[in-house]
Amino acid sequence: MSSAMRKTTTTPRARRLAAAAVALGSCLALAVPAGTAGAAPADPVPTVFFGDSYTANFGITPVNNPDEPRGWCLQATENHPAAATGILADKGITLDVQSDVSCGGALIRHFWEKQELPFGFGTVPAQRDALKDDTQLVVGGMGGNTLGFTSILKQCSDKLRGDEGALLPGEPVDPDKPAGECRDFFASDNGKAWLKFQLDQVQFELEMMLEDMSIISPEADRVLVGYPRLVPEDTTKCLKAAPGQTELPFADIPKNALPILDQVQKRLNEVMKQAAERDIADFVDLYDQTGSNTACDGANRGIGGLLENSKFNLGQPIPWYAHPNEKGRDIQARHVAAKIETVLNR
């Protein structure tokens, strides 16, 4: 993007900042006293969910639209948007879900562009097409695929580079570097430069996406959902297989590389949070809420291990590839529902 284009895309944000400043200045005298909650909306709230496989909840079955090309988005019928909608309904808050267009494999640019589905099963439209003039709430998460997290996993794992990882898309960041040198690679100048470029791209595209939402649906509250934590602070927990499993949670990724994975994810979380703050959107910080439900937390894990069988089957079970399992889905749903309730009640 040219600097001129970047300047043009910041205009909606500037208008929103100005409007917020005017509103704040004019309403201070009428501020609600501390501790007073707003009333839940009386009417159903027109809502659109968007996102990638962590919103679609890849690996959980059954999936929506199984007889259509969109079925290859592998969007679970009971994904966390559906579960959060149910939680809110129990509290008397009704979401009128206009669409859930979350799709496995989605990059941030697929908010504007059509997405190619796997195995040549066609395309799905740009996710922005689901937004309407009357949409009042837009919720979801993207960024991990644009960052290239699967490429990072493949950089660190021989198994994911081989036949066992054939269904995991992407190539290693540097296929000439062996997986055993993963930590050293990401500590090198080349590894650092690659990661910085990817994170800068994620932030720029997220800000453009959030601004685009405000243009299409100017009355909508926007909620960006972060990713749950994958690697615990105590990585020795990752040296033991979960109950009923034979593979370690992160398969053959070297133990000394696990902190690198965690640092990358933490930086992604921070970039997402900054993008939301800059565009006056709300952020669900799942990373900080899921430290005891990582892939290495045994029976309490909310993340399926890299090579642990998920619920999805293509003639043989497909691994979770470090996506939320049902417990993780429920954790996502609770935090997303809580944030939506806060947003709609203010």
Coordinates of C-alpha atoms in Angstrom, one line a residue:
M1 CA 0.0 0.0 0.0
S2 CA 1.2 3.5 -0.8
S3 CA 1.5 6.1 1.9
A4 CA -1.3 8.0 0.1
M5 CA -3.6 5.0 0.4
R6 CA -2.7 4.6 4.0
K7 CA -3.7 8.2 4.7
T8 CA -7.0 7.8 2.9
T9 CA -7.9 4.7 4.9
T10 CA -7.4 6.5 8.2
T11 CA -10.2 9.1 7.4
P12 CA -13.1 7.0 8.9
R13 CA -11.0 6.5 12.1
A14 CA -10.4 10.2 12.4
R15 CA -14.1 10.9 12.0
R16 CA -14.9 8.3 14.7
L17 CA -12.2 9.8 17.1
A18 CA -13.6 13.3 16.6
A19 CA -17.2 12.1 17.1
A20 CA -16.1 10.3 20.3
A21 CA -14.4 13.4 21.6
V22 CA -17.4 15.6 20.9
A23 CA -19.8 13.1 22.5
L24 CA -17.6 12.7 25.6
G25 CA -17.3 16.5 26.0
S26 CA -21.0 17.1 25.6
C27 CA -22.1 14.2 27.8
L28 CA -19.9 14.4 30.9
A29 CA -22.6 16.3 32.8
L30 CA -25.0 13.4 32.1
A31 CA -22.6 10.6 32.9
V32 CA -24.1 7.5 34.5
P33 CA -23.0 7.2 38.2
A34 CA -20.3 4.6 38.8
G35 CA -21.6 1.1 39.3
T36 CA -24.8 1.7 37.4
A37 CA -25.3 -0.7 34.5
G38 CA -27.1 0.1 31.4
A39 CA -30.3 -1.8 30.3
A40 CA -30.0 -4.8 28.0
P41 CA -31.4 -4.0 24.5
A42 CA -35.1 -4.7 24.2
D43 CA -35.0 -5.6 20.6
P44 CA -32.9 -8.3 18.8
V45 CA -29.5 -6.9 17.8
P46 CA -28.7 -7.5 14.1
T47 CA -25.3 -9.3 14.3
V48 CA -22.7 -10.6 11.9
F49 CA -19.9 -13.0 12.9
F50 CA -16.7 -13.2 10.9
G51 CA -13.4 -14.9 11.2
D52 CA -11.1 -17.8 10.6
S53 CA -10.9 -21.4 11.9
Y54 CA -10.7 -20.3 15.6
T55 CA -14.1 -18.6 15.1
A56 CA -15.5 -21.4 12.9
N57 CA -14.1 -23.8 15.5
F58 CA -12.4 -26.2 13.1
G59 CA -12.4 -29.8 14.4
I60 CA -15.8 -29.7 16.2
T61 CA -18.6 -31.5 14.4
P62 CA -21.2 -31.4 13.0
V63 CA -20.4 -28.7 10.5
N64 CA -22.7 -26.2 8.8
N65 CA -23.6 -26.5 5.1
P66 CA -22.2 -30.0 4.7
D67 CA -23.7 -30.4 1.3
E68 CA -22.5 -27.1 -0.1
P69 CA -19.1 -25.7 -1.0
R70 CA -19.3 -23.5 2.1
G71 CA -19.2 -26.7 4.1
W72 CA -15.4 -26.8 3.5
C73 CA -15.1 -23.7 5.8
L74 CA -15.5 -26.5 8.4
Q75 CA -17.6 -24.1 10.5
A76 CA -19.0 -26.1 13.5
T77 CA -22.8 -25.9 13.9
E78 CA -22.0 -25.2 17.6
N79 CA -19.1 -22.9 17.2
H80 CA -18.4 -20.2 19.8
P81 CA -20.6 -17.6 18.1
A82 CA -23.5 -20.0 18.4
A83 CA -22.7 -20.8 22.0
A84 CA -22.2 -17.2 22.9
T85 CA -25.6 -16.4 21.3
G86 CA -27.2 -19.0 23.5
I87 CA -25.5 -17.7 26.7
L88 CA -26.8 -14.2 25.9
A89 CA -30.3 -15.5 25.1
D90 CA -30.4 -17.0 28.6
K91 CA -29.7 -13.5 30.0
G92 CA -32.5 -11.9 27.9
I93 CA -30.2 -10.5 25.2
T94 CA -31.2 -11.6 21.8
L95 CA -28.9 -11.5 18.8
D96 CA -30.5 -11.5 15.4
V97 CA -27.7 -13.3 13.7
Q98 CA -27.8 -12.0 10.1
S99 CA -24.8 -14.2 9.1
D100 CA -21.9 -16.2 10.4
V101 CA -19.3 -16.2 7.6
S102 CA -16.3 -17.5 9.7
C103 CA -14.3 -19.9 7.5
G104 CA -11.3 -22.1 8.2
G105 CA -8.1 -20.8 6.5
A106 CA -9.3 -17.2 6.2
L107 CA -6.7 -14.5 5.9
I108 CA -7.5 -11.0 6.9
R109 CA -7.7 -10.0 3.2
H110 CA -10.6 -12.4 2.8
F111 CA -12.6 -9.8 4.6
W112 CA -12.4 -8.0 1.2
E113 CA -11.6 -10.8 -1.2
K114 CA -13.3 -14.1 -2.0
Q115 CA -11.6 -17.1 -0.4
E116 CA -10.5 -20.3 -2.3
L117 CA -11.8 -23.4 -0.5
P118 CA -9.6 -26.5 -0.1
F119 CA -9.5 -29.4 -2.6
G120 CA -10.8 -27.2 -5.4
F121 CA -14.3 -27.0 -4.0
G122 CA -14.9 -23.4 -5.2
T123 CA -14.9 -20.1 -3.3
V124 CA -16.9 -18.2 -0.7
P125 CA -17.6 -14.5 -1.0
A126 CA -15.7 -11.8 0.8
Q127 CA -16.8 -11.8 4.4
R128 CA -17.6 -8.0 4.3
D129 CA -20.5 -8.9 2.0
A130 CA -22.4 -10.2 5.0
L131 CA -22.5 -6.7 6.7
K132 CA -25.7 -4.6 6.2
D133 CA -26.6 -1.0 6.8
D134 CA -28.6 -2.0 9.8
T135 CA -26.0 -4.3 11.3
Q136 CA -25.4 -3.2 14.9
L137 CA -22.8 -5.7 16.1
V138 CA -19.8 -7.3 14.3
V139 CA -17.8 -10.0 16.1
G140 CA -15.0 -12.3 15.2
G141 CA -11.2 -12.8 14.9
M142 CA -8.6 -13.0 12.2
G143 CA -4.8 -12.6 12.1
G144 CA -3.2 -16.0 12.7
N145 CA -3.2 -17.1 9.1
T146 CA -2.0 -13.7 7.9
L147 CA 0.8 -13.9 10.4
G148 CA 1.7 -17.4 9.1
F149 CA 1.4 -19.4 12.3
T150 CA 1.2 -22.7 10.4
S151 CA 4.4 -21.8 8.7
I152 CA 6.0 -21.2 12.1
L153 CA 4.7 -24.6 13.3
K154 CA 6.2 -26.3 10.3
Q155 CA 9.5 -24.5 10.8
C156 CA 9.7 -26.2 14.2
S157 CA 8.3 -29.7 13.4
D158 CA 9.7 -32.4 11.2
K159 CA 6.4 -34.3 11.6
L160 CA 4.3 -31.4 10.3
R161 CA 6.7 -31.1 7.3
G162 CA 6.2 -34.7 6.4
D163 CA 3.3 -36.9 5.4
E164 CA 1.6 -36.6 8.7
G165 CA 1.3 -32.8 8.1
A166 CA 0.0 -33.1 4.5
L167 CA -3.3 -31.6 5.4
L168 CA -1.8 -28.6 7.2
P169 CA -1.5 -25.8 4.7
G170 CA 1.6 -23.7 4.2
E171 CA 5.4 -24.2 4.0
P172 CA 8.0 -23.7 6.7
V173 CA 9.3 -20.1 6.9
D174 CA 12.7 -21.4 5.7
P175 CA 12.6 -25.1 4.6
D176 CA 16.4 -25.2 4.4
K177 CA 16.7 -24.8 8.1
P178 CA 16.1 -28.0 10.1
A179 CA 13.3 -28.1 12.7
G180 CA 15.7 -28.7 15.5
E181 CA 17.2 -25.3 14.9
C182 CA 13.8 -23.5 15.2
R183 CA 14.7 -21.5 18.3
D184 CA 18.0 -20.3 16.7
F185 CA 16.2 -19.4 13.4
F186 CA 13.7 -17.1 15.1
A187 CA 16.4 -15.5 17.1
S188 CA 18.4 -14.8 14.0
D189 CA 18.3 -11.5 12.0
N190 CA 16.4 -13.3 9.2
G191 CA 13.8 -14.8 11.6
K192 CA 13.3 -11.6 13.4
A193 CA 12.9 -9.6 10.2
W194 CA 10.4 -12.1 8.8
L195 CA 8.3 -12.0 12.0
K196 CA 8.3 -8.2 12.3
F197 CA 7.2 -7.9 8.7
Q198 CA 4.3 -10.4 9.2
L199 CA 3.2 -8.7 12.4
D200 CA 3.3 -5.2 10.8
Q201 CA 1.1 -6.6 8.0
V202 CA -1.3 -8.1 10.4
Q203 CA -1.8 -4.8 12.3
F204 CA -2.1 -2.7 9.1
E205 CA -4.7 -5.1 7.6
L206 CA -6.7 -5.4 10.9
E207 CA -7.0 -1.6 11.1
M208 CA -8.2 -1.5 7.5
M209 CA -10.7 -4.2 8.2
L210 CA -12.1 -2.5 11.3
E211 CA -12.3 0.8 9.4
D212 CA -14.1 -0.9 6.5
M213 CA -16.7 -2.3 9.0
S214 CA -17.4 1.2 10.2
I215 CA -18.1 2.4 6.7
I216 CA -20.4 -0.4 5.7
S217 CA -22.2 -0.6 9.1
P218 CA -21.7 2.8 10.7
E219 CA -23.9 2.1 13.7
A220 CA -22.3 -1.2 14.5
D221 CA -20.2 -2.0 17.6
R222 CA -17.1 -4.0 16.5
V223 CA -15.6 -6.7 18.7
L224 CA -12.3 -8.2 17.7
V225 CA -11.6 -11.6 19.4
G226 CA -8.1 -12.7 20.2
Y227 CA -6.7 -16.2 20.2
P228 CA -6.5 -18.5 23.3
R229 CA -3.1 -19.3 24.7
L230 CA -1.5 -22.4 23.3
V231 CA 1.7 -22.8 25.3
P232 CA 1.8 -22.5 29.1
E233 CA 4.3 -20.5 31.1
D234 CA 5.7 -23.8 32.5
T235 CA 6.7 -25.6 29.3
T236 CA 7.7 -28.8 31.3
K237 CA 4.0 -29.6 31.2
C238 CA 4.3 -30.1 27.5
L239 CA 6.6 -33.0 28.0
K240 CA 3.8 -35.3 29.0
A241 CA 1.0 -36.6 26.8
A242 CA -2.6 -35.7 27.7
P243 CA -4.8 -38.5 29.1
G244 CA -5.6 -41.0 26.5
Q245 CA -3.0 -39.6 24.0
T246 CA 0.3 -41.0 22.8
E247 CA 1.7 -37.9 21.1
L248 CA 3.0 -34.9 23.1
P249 CA 0.8 -31.8 22.8
F250 CA 3.2 -30.2 20.4
A251 CA 4.5 -33.4 18.9
D252 CA 8.2 -33.2 18.0
I253 CA 8.6 -29.4 18.3
P254 CA 11.7 -29.0 20.5
K255 CA 11.1 -27.9 24.1
N256 CA 13.5 -25.0 23.7
A257 CA 11.3 -23.7 20.8
L258 CA 8.0 -23.7 22.8
P259 CA 8.7 -20.3 24.5
I260 CA 9.3 -18.9 21.0
L261 CA 5.8 -20.1 19.9
D262 CA 4.4 -18.5 23.0
Q263 CA 6.2 -15.2 22.4
V264 CA 5.0 -15.1 18.9
Q265 CA 1.4 -15.6 20.0
K266 CA 1.7 -13.0 22.7
R267 CA 3.0 -10.5 20.2
L268 CA 0.1 -11.3 17.9
N269 CA -2.3 -10.8 20.7
E270 CA -0.8 -7.4 21.5
V271 CA -1.0 -6.3 17.8
M272 CA -4.6 -7.3 17.7
K273 CA -5.3 -5.3 20.9
Q274 CA -3.5 -2.3 19.5
A275 CA -5.5 -2.4 16.3
A276 CA -8.8 -2.5 18.2
E277 CA -7.8 0.4 20.4
R278 CA -6.7 2.5 17.5
D279 CA -10.0 2.0 15.8
I280 CA -12.2 2.4 18.9
A281 CA -13.3 -1.2 18.7
D282 CA -13.5 -3.7 21.6
F283 CA -11.1 -6.5 22.2
V284 CA -11.6 -10.0 23.8
D285 CA -8.2 -10.8 25.3
L286 CA -8.4 -14.6 25.3
Y287 CA -4.6 -15.0 25.7
D288 CA -4.7 -13.6 29.2
Q289 CA -7.7 -15.6 30.2
T290 CA -6.6 -19.1 29.1
G291 CA -3.2 -19.7 30.7
S292 CA -4.5 -22.8 32.6
N293 CA -6.2 -24.3 29.6
T294 CA -3.4 -24.6 27.1
A295 CA -2.6 -27.6 24.9
C296 CA -0.4 -28.9 27.7
D297 CA -2.9 -28.8 30.6
G298 CA -3.9 -32.4 30.4
A299 CA -7.6 -33.0 31.3
N300 CA -8.1 -29.2 31.6
R301 CA -6.8 -28.5 28.1
G302 CA -8.9 -26.2 26.0
I303 CA -6.6 -26.7 22.9
G304 CA -6.3 -30.0 21.1
G305 CA -2.8 -31.2 20.6
L306 CA -1.1 -30.8 17.2
L307 CA -1.5 -34.4 16.2
E308 CA -4.4 -35.3 18.6
N309 CA -7.5 -36.5 16.6
S310 CA -10.2 -33.9 16.4
K311 CA -13.9 -34.8 15.8
F312 CA -13.6 -34.2 12.1
N313 CA -13.1 -37.2 9.8
L314 CA -12.1 -37.4 6.2
G315 CA -12.0 -41.2 6.0
Q316 CA -9.5 -40.9 8.9
P317 CA -9.5 -38.5 11.8
I318 CA -8.0 -35.1 11.2
P319 CA -5.8 -33.7 14.0
W320 CA -6.8 -30.6 16.0
Y321 CA -3.6 -28.8 14.9
A322 CA -3.7 -26.7 18.1
H323 CA -7.3 -25.5 17.8
P324 CA -9.9 -25.2 20.6
N325 CA -11.7 -28.4 21.6
E326 CA -15.2 -28.4 23.1
K327 CA -13.9 -27.1 26.4
G328 CA -11.9 -24.4 24.7
R329 CA -14.9 -23.5 22.6
D330 CA -17.0 -23.0 25.7
I331 CA -14.3 -20.8 27.2
Q332 CA -14.2 -18.7 24.1
A333 CA -18.0 -18.4 24.2
R334 CA -18.1 -17.3 27.8
H335 CA -15.6 -14.5 27.3
V336 CA -17.1 -13.4 24.0
A337 CA -20.6 -13.3 25.5
A338 CA -19.4 -11.3 28.5
K339 CA -17.8 -8.7 26.2
I340 CA -20.9 -8.5 24.0
E341 CA -23.0 -8.0 27.1
T342 CA -20.8 -5.2 28.3
V343 CA -20.8 -3.5 24.9
L344 CA -24.6 -3.7 24.5
N345 CA -25.2 -2.5 28.1
R346 CA -23.1 0.6 28.0

